[in-house]
PDB file of C-alpha atoms in Angstrom:
ATOM      1  CA  UNK A   1      44.674 118.302 -13.181  1.00 78.00           C
ATOM      2  CA  UNK A   2      43.203 115.523 -15.287  1.00 91.00           C
ATOM      3  CA  UNK A   3      41.439 112.229 -14.717  1.00 94.00           C
ATOM      4  CA  UNK A   4      43.250 109.018 -15.622  1.00 91.00           C
ATOM      5  CA  UNK A   5      41.381 105.685 -15.801  1.00 96.00           C
ATOM      6  CA  UNK A   6      43.105 102.999 -13.750  1.00 98.00           C
ATOM      7  CA  UNK A   7      42.270  99.351 -13.192  1.00 97.00           C
ATOM      8  CA  UNK A   8      42.808  97.334 -10.032  1.00 98.00           C
ATOM      9  CA  UNK A   9      43.871  93.709  -9.991  1.00 96.00           C
ATOM     10  CA  UNK A  10      40.287  92.485  -9.571  1.00 97.00           C
ATOM     11  CA  UNK A  11      39.145  94.461 -12.626  1.00 97.00           C
ATOM     12  CA  UNK A  12      37.636  97.436 -10.818  1.00 97.00           C
ATOM     13  CA  UNK A  13      38.087 100.579 -12.913  1.00 97.00           C
ATOM     14  CA  UNK A  14      38.200 104.085 -11.468  1.00 97.00           C
ATOM     15  CA  UNK A  15      39.353 107.561 -12.429  1.00 97.00           C
ATOM     16  CA  UNK A  16      42.330 108.901 -10.483  1.00 98.00           C
ATOM     17  CA  UNK A  17      43.197 112.579 -10.317  1.00 97.00           C
ATOM     18  CA  UNK A  18      46.644 113.191 -11.793  1.00 97.00           C
ATOM     19  CA  UNK A  19      48.687 116.382 -11.701  1.00 97.00           C
ATOM     20  CA  UNK A  20      51.762 116.519 -13.941  1.00 97.00           C
ATOM     21  CA  UNK A  21      54.859 118.595 -13.227  1.00 97.00           C
ATOM     22  CA  UNK A  22      56.565 120.848 -15.699  1.00 95.00           C
ATOM     23  CA  UNK A  23      59.577 119.212 -17.264  1.00 93.00           C
ATOM     24  CA  UNK A  24      60.967 115.790 -16.477  1.00 95.00           C
ATOM     25  CA  UNK A  25      59.454 114.266 -13.309  1.00 97.00           C
ATOM     26  CA  UNK A  26      61.576 113.546 -10.259  1.00 96.00           C
ATOM     27  CA  UNK A  27      59.365 110.492  -9.754  1.00 98.00           C
ATOM     28  CA  UNK A  28      55.771 109.968  -8.661  1.00 98.00           C
ATOM     29  CA  UNK A  29      53.777 110.436  -5.479  1.00 98.00           C
ATOM     30  CA  UNK A  30      50.478 108.750  -4.632  1.00 98.00           C
ATOM     31  CA  UNK A  31      48.381 111.160  -2.541  1.00 98.00           C
ATOM     32  CA  UNK A  32      45.836 109.494  -0.252  1.00 98.00           C
ATOM     33  CA  UNK A  33      42.719 111.336   0.855  1.00 98.00           C
ATOM     34  CA  UNK A  34      41.251 112.065   4.261  1.00 97.00           C
ATOM     35  CA  UNK A  35      37.767 110.700   5.003  1.00 97.00           C
ATOM     36  CA  UNK A  36      36.408 113.573   2.916  1.00 97.00           C
ATOM     37  CA  UNK A  37      37.284 112.151  -0.492  1.00 97.00           C
ATOM     38  CA  UNK A  38      39.460 113.680  -3.173  1.00 97.00           C
ATOM     39  CA  UNK A  39      38.147 117.142  -2.374  1.00 97.00           C
ATOM     40  CA  UNK A  40      39.563 120.569  -3.158  1.00 96.00           C
ATOM     41  CA  UNK A  41      42.110 120.322  -0.346  1.00 96.00           C
ATOM     42  CA  UNK A  42      43.553 116.997  -1.511  1.00 97.00           C
ATOM     43  CA  UNK A  43      43.649 118.243  -5.099  1.00 97.00           C
ATOM     44  CA  UNK A  44      45.548 121.318  -3.891  1.00 97.00           C
ATOM     45  CA  UNK A  45      47.990 119.093  -2.015  1.00 97.00           C
ATOM     46  CA  UNK A  46      48.563 117.032  -5.158  1.00 98.00           C
ATOM     47  CA  UNK A  47      49.064 120.217  -7.170  1.00 97.00           C
ATOM     48  CA  UNK A  48      51.648 121.407  -4.662  1.00 97.00           C
ATOM     49  CA  UNK A  49      53.686 118.221  -4.999  1.00 98.00           C
ATOM     50  CA  UNK A  50      53.487 118.451  -8.790  1.00 98.00           C
ATOM     51  CA  UNK A  51      54.936 121.954  -8.531  1.00 97.00           C
ATOM     52  CA  UNK A  52      57.887 120.332  -6.741  1.00 97.00           C
ATOM     53  CA  UNK A  53      58.468 118.021  -9.712  1.00 97.00           C
ATOM     54  CA  UNK A  54      56.474 114.895  -8.885  1.00 98.00           C
ATOM     55  CA  UNK A  55      53.690 113.232 -10.844  1.00 98.00           C
ATOM     56  CA  UNK A  56      50.942 113.374  -8.199  1.00 98.00           C
ATOM     57  CA  UNK A  57      48.246 110.693  -8.335  1.00 98.00           C
ATOM     58  CA  UNK A  58      45.193 110.900  -6.050  1.00 98.00           C
ATOM     59  CA  UNK A  59      43.025 107.764  -6.282  1.00 98.00           C
ATOM     60  CA  UNK A  60      39.407 108.056  -5.025  1.00 98.00           C
ATOM     61  CA  UNK A  61      39.447 105.457  -2.256  1.00 98.00           C
ATOM     62  CA  UNK A  62      35.677 105.504  -1.725  1.00 98.00           C
ATOM     63  CA  UNK A  63      34.923 104.828  -5.398  1.00 97.00           C
ATOM     64  CA  UNK A  64      33.836 101.231  -4.832  1.00 97.00           C
ATOM     65  CA  UNK A  65      31.239 102.514  -2.366  1.00 97.00           C
ATOM     66  CA  UNK A  66      30.147 105.775  -3.958  1.00 95.00           C
ATOM     67  CA  UNK A  67      31.399 107.576  -7.031  1.00 94.00           C
ATOM     68  CA  UNK A  68      32.603 111.158  -6.823  1.00 94.00           C
ATOM     69  CA  UNK A  69      32.721 111.626  -3.042  1.00 96.00           C
ATOM     70  CA  UNK A  70      33.820 115.164  -2.231  1.00 96.00           C
ATOM     71  CA  UNK A  71      32.980 116.384   1.269  1.00 97.00           C
ATOM     72  CA  UNK A  72      33.680 119.516   3.250  1.00 95.00           C
ATOM     73  CA  UNK A  73      34.561 119.756   6.953  1.00 95.00           C
ATOM     74  CA  UNK A  74      31.206 120.424   8.604  1.00 94.00           C
ATOM     75  CA  UNK A  75      29.574 118.165  11.177  1.00 94.00           C
ATOM     76  CA  UNK A  76      27.432 116.332   8.620  1.00 97.00           C
ATOM     77  CA  UNK A  77      30.464 115.859   6.356  1.00 96.00           C
ATOM     78  CA  UNK A  78      32.458 114.357   9.213  1.00 95.00           C
ATOM     79  CA  UNK A  79      29.630 111.950  10.012  1.00 97.00           C
ATOM     80  CA  UNK A  80      29.310 110.864   6.378  1.00 97.00           C
ATOM     81  CA  UNK A  81      33.074 110.543   5.982  1.00 97.00           C
ATOM     82  CA  UNK A  82      33.309 108.303   9.025  1.00 97.00           C
ATOM     83  CA  UNK A  83      30.540 106.089   7.669  1.00 98.00           C
ATOM     84  CA  UNK A  84      32.338 105.730   4.349  1.00 98.00           C
ATOM     85  CA  UNK A  85      35.652 105.039   6.073  1.00 97.00           C
ATOM     86  CA  UNK A  86      34.116 102.267   8.174  1.00 98.00           C
ATOM     87  CA  UNK A  87      32.635 100.663   5.062  1.00 98.00           C
ATOM     88  CA  UNK A  88      35.925 100.991   3.186  1.00 98.00           C
ATOM     89  CA  UNK A  89      37.918  99.436   6.029  1.00 97.00           C
ATOM     90  CA  UNK A  90      35.564  96.475   5.938  1.00 97.00           C
ATOM     91  CA  UNK A  91      36.988  95.800   2.470  1.00 96.00           C
ATOM     92  CA  UNK A  92      40.496  97.010   3.187  1.00 96.00           C
ATOM     93  CA  UNK A  93      42.176  94.611   0.753  1.00 97.00           C
ATOM     94  CA  UNK A  94      40.192  96.096  -2.124  1.00 98.00           C
ATOM     95  CA  UNK A  95      41.218  99.618  -1.144  1.00 98.00           C
ATOM     96  CA  UNK A  96      44.833  98.443  -1.172  1.00 98.00           C
ATOM     97  CA  UNK A  97      44.293  97.032  -4.667  1.00 98.00           C
ATOM     98  CA  UNK A  98      43.208 100.497  -5.830  1.00 98.00           C
ATOM     99  CA  UNK A  99      46.274 102.048  -4.214  1.00 98.00           C
ATOM    100  CA  UNK A 100      48.447  99.400  -5.892  1.00 98.00           C
ATOM    101  CA  UNK A 101      46.998 100.426  -9.262  1.00 98.00           C
ATOM    102  CA  UNK A 102      47.994 104.032  -8.542  1.00 98.00           C
ATOM    103  CA  UNK A 103      51.507 102.899  -7.557  1.00 98.00           C
ATOM    104  CA  UNK A 104      51.812 100.971 -10.822  1.00 98.00           C
ATOM    105  CA  UNK A 105      50.784 104.074 -12.768  1.00 98.00           C
ATOM    106  CA  UNK A 106      53.325 106.139 -10.866  1.00 98.00           C
ATOM    107  CA  UNK A 107      56.110 103.641 -11.629  1.00 98.00           C
ATOM    108  CA  UNK A 108      55.910 104.711 -15.279  1.00 97.00           C
ATOM    109  CA  UNK A 109      57.596 107.937 -14.165  1.00 97.00           C
ATOM    110  CA  UNK A 110      60.357 106.567 -11.923  1.00 97.00           C
ATOM    111  CA  UNK A 111      60.453 105.791  -8.215  1.00 98.00           C
ATOM    112  CA  UNK A 112      57.179 106.097  -6.315  1.00 98.00           C
ATOM    113  CA  UNK A 113      56.417 107.558  -2.907  1.00 98.00           C
ATOM    114  CA  UNK A 114      53.120 107.742  -1.064  1.00 98.00           C
ATOM    115  CA  UNK A 115      51.687 110.360   1.280  1.00 98.00           C
ATOM    116  CA  UNK A 116      48.424 110.146   3.199  1.00 98.00           C
ATOM    117  CA  UNK A 117      46.433 112.411   5.485  1.00 98.00           C
ATOM    118  CA  UNK A 118      44.174 111.345   8.370  1.00 97.00           C
ATOM    119  CA  UNK A 119      42.616 108.047   7.184  1.00 98.00           C
ATOM    120  CA  UNK A 120      44.942 108.280   4.205  1.00 98.00           C
ATOM    121  CA  UNK A 121      47.841 108.361   6.657  1.00 98.00           C
ATOM    122  CA  UNK A 122      46.784 104.964   7.977  1.00 98.00           C
ATOM    123  CA  UNK A 123      46.374 103.653   4.430  1.00 98.00           C
ATOM    124  CA  UNK A 124      49.833 104.975   3.535  1.00 98.00           C
ATOM    125  CA  UNK A 125      51.258 102.987   6.460  1.00 98.00           C
ATOM    126  CA  UNK A 126      49.387  99.839   5.427  1.00 98.00           C
ATOM    127  CA  UNK A 127      50.581 100.347   1.857  1.00 98.00           C
ATOM    128  CA  UNK A 128      54.185 100.701   3.033  1.00 98.00           C
ATOM    129  CA  UNK A 129      53.853  97.426   4.930  1.00 98.00           C
ATOM    130  CA  UNK A 130      51.776  95.364   2.487  1.00 98.00           C
ATOM    131  CA  UNK A 131      52.424  96.615  -1.039  1.00 98.00           C
ATOM    132  CA  UNK A 132      55.455  96.445  -3.283  1.00 97.00           C
ATOM    133  CA  UNK A 133      56.795  99.238  -5.449  1.00 98.00           C
ATOM    134  CA  UNK A 134      57.162 102.059  -2.937  1.00 98.00           C
ATOM    135  CA  UNK A 135      60.425 103.883  -2.245  1.00 98.00           C
ATOM    136  CA  UNK A 136      59.065 106.084   0.560  1.00 98.00           C
ATOM    137  CA  UNK A 137      55.935 106.627   2.639  1.00 98.00           C
ATOM    138  CA  UNK A 138      54.775 109.721   4.536  1.00 98.00           C
ATOM    139  CA  UNK A 139      51.934 109.556   7.050  1.00 98.00           C
ATOM    140  CA  UNK A 140      50.198 112.641   8.419  1.00 98.00           C
ATOM    141  CA  UNK A 141      48.296 112.065  11.696  1.00 97.00           C
ATOM    142  CA  UNK A 142      47.083 108.618  10.697  1.00 96.00           C
ATOM    143  CA  UNK A 143      44.671 107.490  13.386  1.00 93.00           C
ATOM    144  CA  UNK A 144      44.932 103.743  13.751  1.00 95.00           C
ATOM    145  CA  UNK A 145      48.631 103.495  12.929  1.00 97.00           C
ATOM    146  CA  UNK A 146      49.671 102.762  16.548  1.00 96.00           C
ATOM    147  CA  UNK A 147      47.309  99.773  16.501  1.00 96.00           C
ATOM    148  CA  UNK A 148      49.207  98.475  13.451  1.00 96.00           C
ATOM    149  CA  UNK A 149      52.698  99.059  14.817  1.00 96.00           C
ATOM    150  CA  UNK A 150      53.542  95.347  14.649  1.00 96.00           C
ATOM    151  CA  UNK A 151      53.616  95.550  10.850  1.00 97.00           C
ATOM    152  CA  UNK A 152      57.019  95.805   9.182  1.00 96.00           C
ATOM    153  CA  UNK A 153      57.412  98.549   6.559  1.00 98.00           C
ATOM    154  CA  UNK A 154      59.027  97.637   3.236  1.00 98.00           C
ATOM    155  CA  UNK A 155      60.315 101.169   2.568  1.00 98.00           C
ATOM    156  CA  UNK A 156      61.506 104.179   4.592  1.00 98.00           C
ATOM    157  CA  UNK A 157      58.638 105.892   6.470  1.00 98.00           C
ATOM    158  CA  UNK A 158      58.192 109.421   7.828  1.00 98.00           C
ATOM    159  CA  UNK A 159      55.323 110.322  10.178  1.00 98.00           C
ATOM    160  CA  UNK A 160      53.869 113.620  11.394  1.00 98.00           C
ATOM    161  CA  UNK A 161      51.648 113.917  14.487  1.00 98.00           C
ATOM    162  CA  UNK A 162      50.129 116.770  16.485  1.00 98.00           C
ATOM    163  CA  UNK A 163      50.782 116.790  20.211  1.00 97.00           C
ATOM    164  CA  UNK A 164      47.217 118.026  20.899  1.00 97.00           C
ATOM    165  CA  UNK A 165      45.581 115.389  18.675  1.00 97.00           C
ATOM    166  CA  UNK A 166      42.889 113.739  20.820  1.00 94.00           C
ATOM    167  CA  UNK A 167      42.433 111.024  18.168  1.00 95.00           C
ATOM    168  CA  UNK A 168      46.060 109.924  18.560  1.00 97.00           C
ATOM    169  CA  UNK A 169      47.153 110.587  22.172  1.00 96.00           C
ATOM    170  CA  UNK A 170      50.848 111.084  22.819  1.00 96.00           C
ATOM    171  CA  UNK A 171      51.252 107.812  24.740  1.00 97.00           C
ATOM    172  CA  UNK A 172      50.215 106.013  21.539  1.00 97.00           C
ATOM    173  CA  UNK A 173      52.758 107.966  19.513  1.00 97.00           C
ATOM    174  CA  UNK A 174      55.475 107.200  22.055  1.00 96.00           C
ATOM    175  CA  UNK A 175      54.613 103.489  21.996  1.00 96.00           C
ATOM    176  CA  UNK A 176      54.767 103.586  18.200  1.00 97.00           C
ATOM    177  CA  UNK A 177      58.243 105.130  18.197  1.00 96.00           C
ATOM    178  CA  UNK A 178      59.445 102.442  20.594  1.00 96.00           C
ATOM    179  CA  UNK A 179      57.922  99.645  18.516  1.00 96.00           C
ATOM    180  CA  UNK A 180      59.218 101.004  15.196  1.00 97.00           C
ATOM    181  CA  UNK A 181      62.499 102.847  15.854  1.00 97.00           C
ATOM    182  CA  UNK A 182      63.346 102.782  12.146  1.00 97.00           C
ATOM    183  CA  UNK A 183      60.408 105.100  11.385  1.00 98.00           C
ATOM    184  CA  UNK A 184      61.090 108.845  11.500  1.00 98.00           C
ATOM    185  CA  UNK A 185      58.459 110.442  13.747  1.00 98.00           C
ATOM    186  CA  UNK A 186      57.937 114.177  14.274  1.00 98.00           C
ATOM    187  CA  UNK A 187      55.490 115.775  16.701  1.00 98.00           C
ATOM    188  CA  UNK A 188      54.229 119.339  16.309  1.00 98.00           C
ATOM    189  CA  UNK A 189      52.467 121.829  18.638  1.00 98.00           C
ATOM    190  CA  UNK A 190      49.232 121.257  16.758  1.00 97.00           C
ATOM    191  CA  UNK A 191      45.957 119.330  16.631  1.00 96.00           C
ATOM    192  CA  UNK A 192      44.635 116.686  14.272  1.00 96.00           C
ATOM    193  CA  UNK A 193      44.389 117.939  10.700  1.00 95.00           C
ATOM    194  CA  UNK A 194      46.969 120.690  11.158  1.00 97.00           C
ATOM    195  CA  UNK A 195      48.059 120.512   7.506  1.00 97.00           C
ATOM    196  CA  UNK A 196      44.626 121.392   6.083  1.00 96.00           C
ATOM    197  CA  UNK A 197      44.044 125.100   5.540  1.00 95.00           C
ATOM    198  CA  UNK A 198      40.290 124.459   5.242  1.00 95.00           C
ATOM    199  CA  UNK A 199      40.004 123.230   8.836  1.00 93.00           C
ATOM    200  CA  UNK A 200      39.932 125.128  12.105  1.00 92.00           C
ATOM    201  CA  UNK A 201      42.872 123.006  13.246  1.00 93.00           C
ATOM    202  CA  UNK A 202      45.157 124.415  10.539  1.00 96.00           C
ATOM    203  CA  UNK A 203      48.511 125.383  12.033  1.00 97.00           C
ATOM    204  CA  UNK A 204      50.579 127.087   9.318  1.00 97.00           C
ATOM    205  CA  UNK A 205      53.988 126.934  10.990  1.00 98.00           C
ATOM    206  CA  UNK A 206      53.665 123.230  11.752  1.00 98.00           C
ATOM    207  CA  UNK A 207      52.294 122.562   8.268  1.00 98.00           C
ATOM    208  CA  UNK A 208      55.197 124.414   6.653  1.00 98.00           C
ATOM    209  CA  UNK A 209      57.803 122.560   8.731  1.00 98.00           C
ATOM    210  CA  UNK A 210      56.196 119.181   8.031  1.00 98.00           C
ATOM    211  CA  UNK A 211      56.115 119.986   4.308  1.00 98.00           C
ATOM    212  CA  UNK A 212      59.830 120.889   4.268  1.00 98.00           C
ATOM    213  CA  UNK A 213      60.677 117.659   6.044  1.00 98.00           C
ATOM    214  CA  UNK A 214      58.460 115.700   3.656  1.00 98.00           C
ATOM    215  CA  UNK A 215      60.065 117.248   0.574  1.00 98.00           C
ATOM    216  CA  UNK A 216      63.555 116.515   1.947  1.00 98.00           C
ATOM    217  CA  UNK A 217      62.482 112.931   2.623  1.00 98.00           C
ATOM    218  CA  UNK A 218      61.108 112.540  -0.913  1.00 98.00           C
ATOM    219  CA  UNK A 219      64.227 114.055  -2.447  1.00 98.00           C
ATOM    220  CA  UNK A 220      66.336 111.547  -0.541  1.00 98.00           C
ATOM    221  CA  UNK A 221      64.305 108.441  -1.371  1.00 98.00           C
ATOM    222  CA  UNK A 222      62.351 109.172  -4.560  1.00 98.00           C
ATOM    223  CA  UNK A 223      64.290 111.825  -6.463  1.00 93.00           C
TER     224      UNK A 223
END
C-alpha cells in the first residue's frame, strides 16, 4: 500500500491510501472509513479488494480536521471517533469534495465503485446520490441512511444491515426499502460492525456472505 497525493476542488491536498492489484485492474473502488479513520482494518479491507483486481483508494476523511487519524475500537476511541464524525458532518460538502477527488483518481483505471462502512456507509450513500462518476455503491450498516432515503441515487446501490443493529433498527431498514425499492438491501443475523474482525460484533458468516454479494455486485457494475 502506498500514499498518493490528491487534491480536492477547493485546493485541499491530502494523501490517500492506494492498493494496486496485480495485472490489469478490473476498475477502481473507493473505500470509505468508519469513524476510526483509515486504520489497520480499513487498510486490510482495501487490500482485500485489490486482491480481487480493483485499484482500492481509501481517502482519509478526517484529514481536514486532524491529520493521520487512526483509532482502535475501545471506549475512548469510539468517543473520539464520534466527535470527529460530528465535526466532519458539519462540513459535509468538503468531505464529499475529498471523496470526489478519490473518484477522479479511480477513473484513471476504468469504472469506479464505492464502498463504505459505518459512517463511511452513509457517505457512500451520499456520494451515490450527489456525486458523478460512480458505477456502483455499496453501503455497510450506514447509520443515518434511512434519514436520507428521499435522495435519489445516480448509480446502482447495494446495502448490508444487521438485524440486531441498535443504531439502525429494523423498522428504519424496512422504511428504507419501501422508499427506495431500486436499492438492493440485505439483512444479516448480526450486529452493527459485523464485517470488522477487530470488533466484538464480528460475525464471520455474515461478513463472508456480504463480501460475496459485494464482489458479485462489483463484477456486474464495475468490471
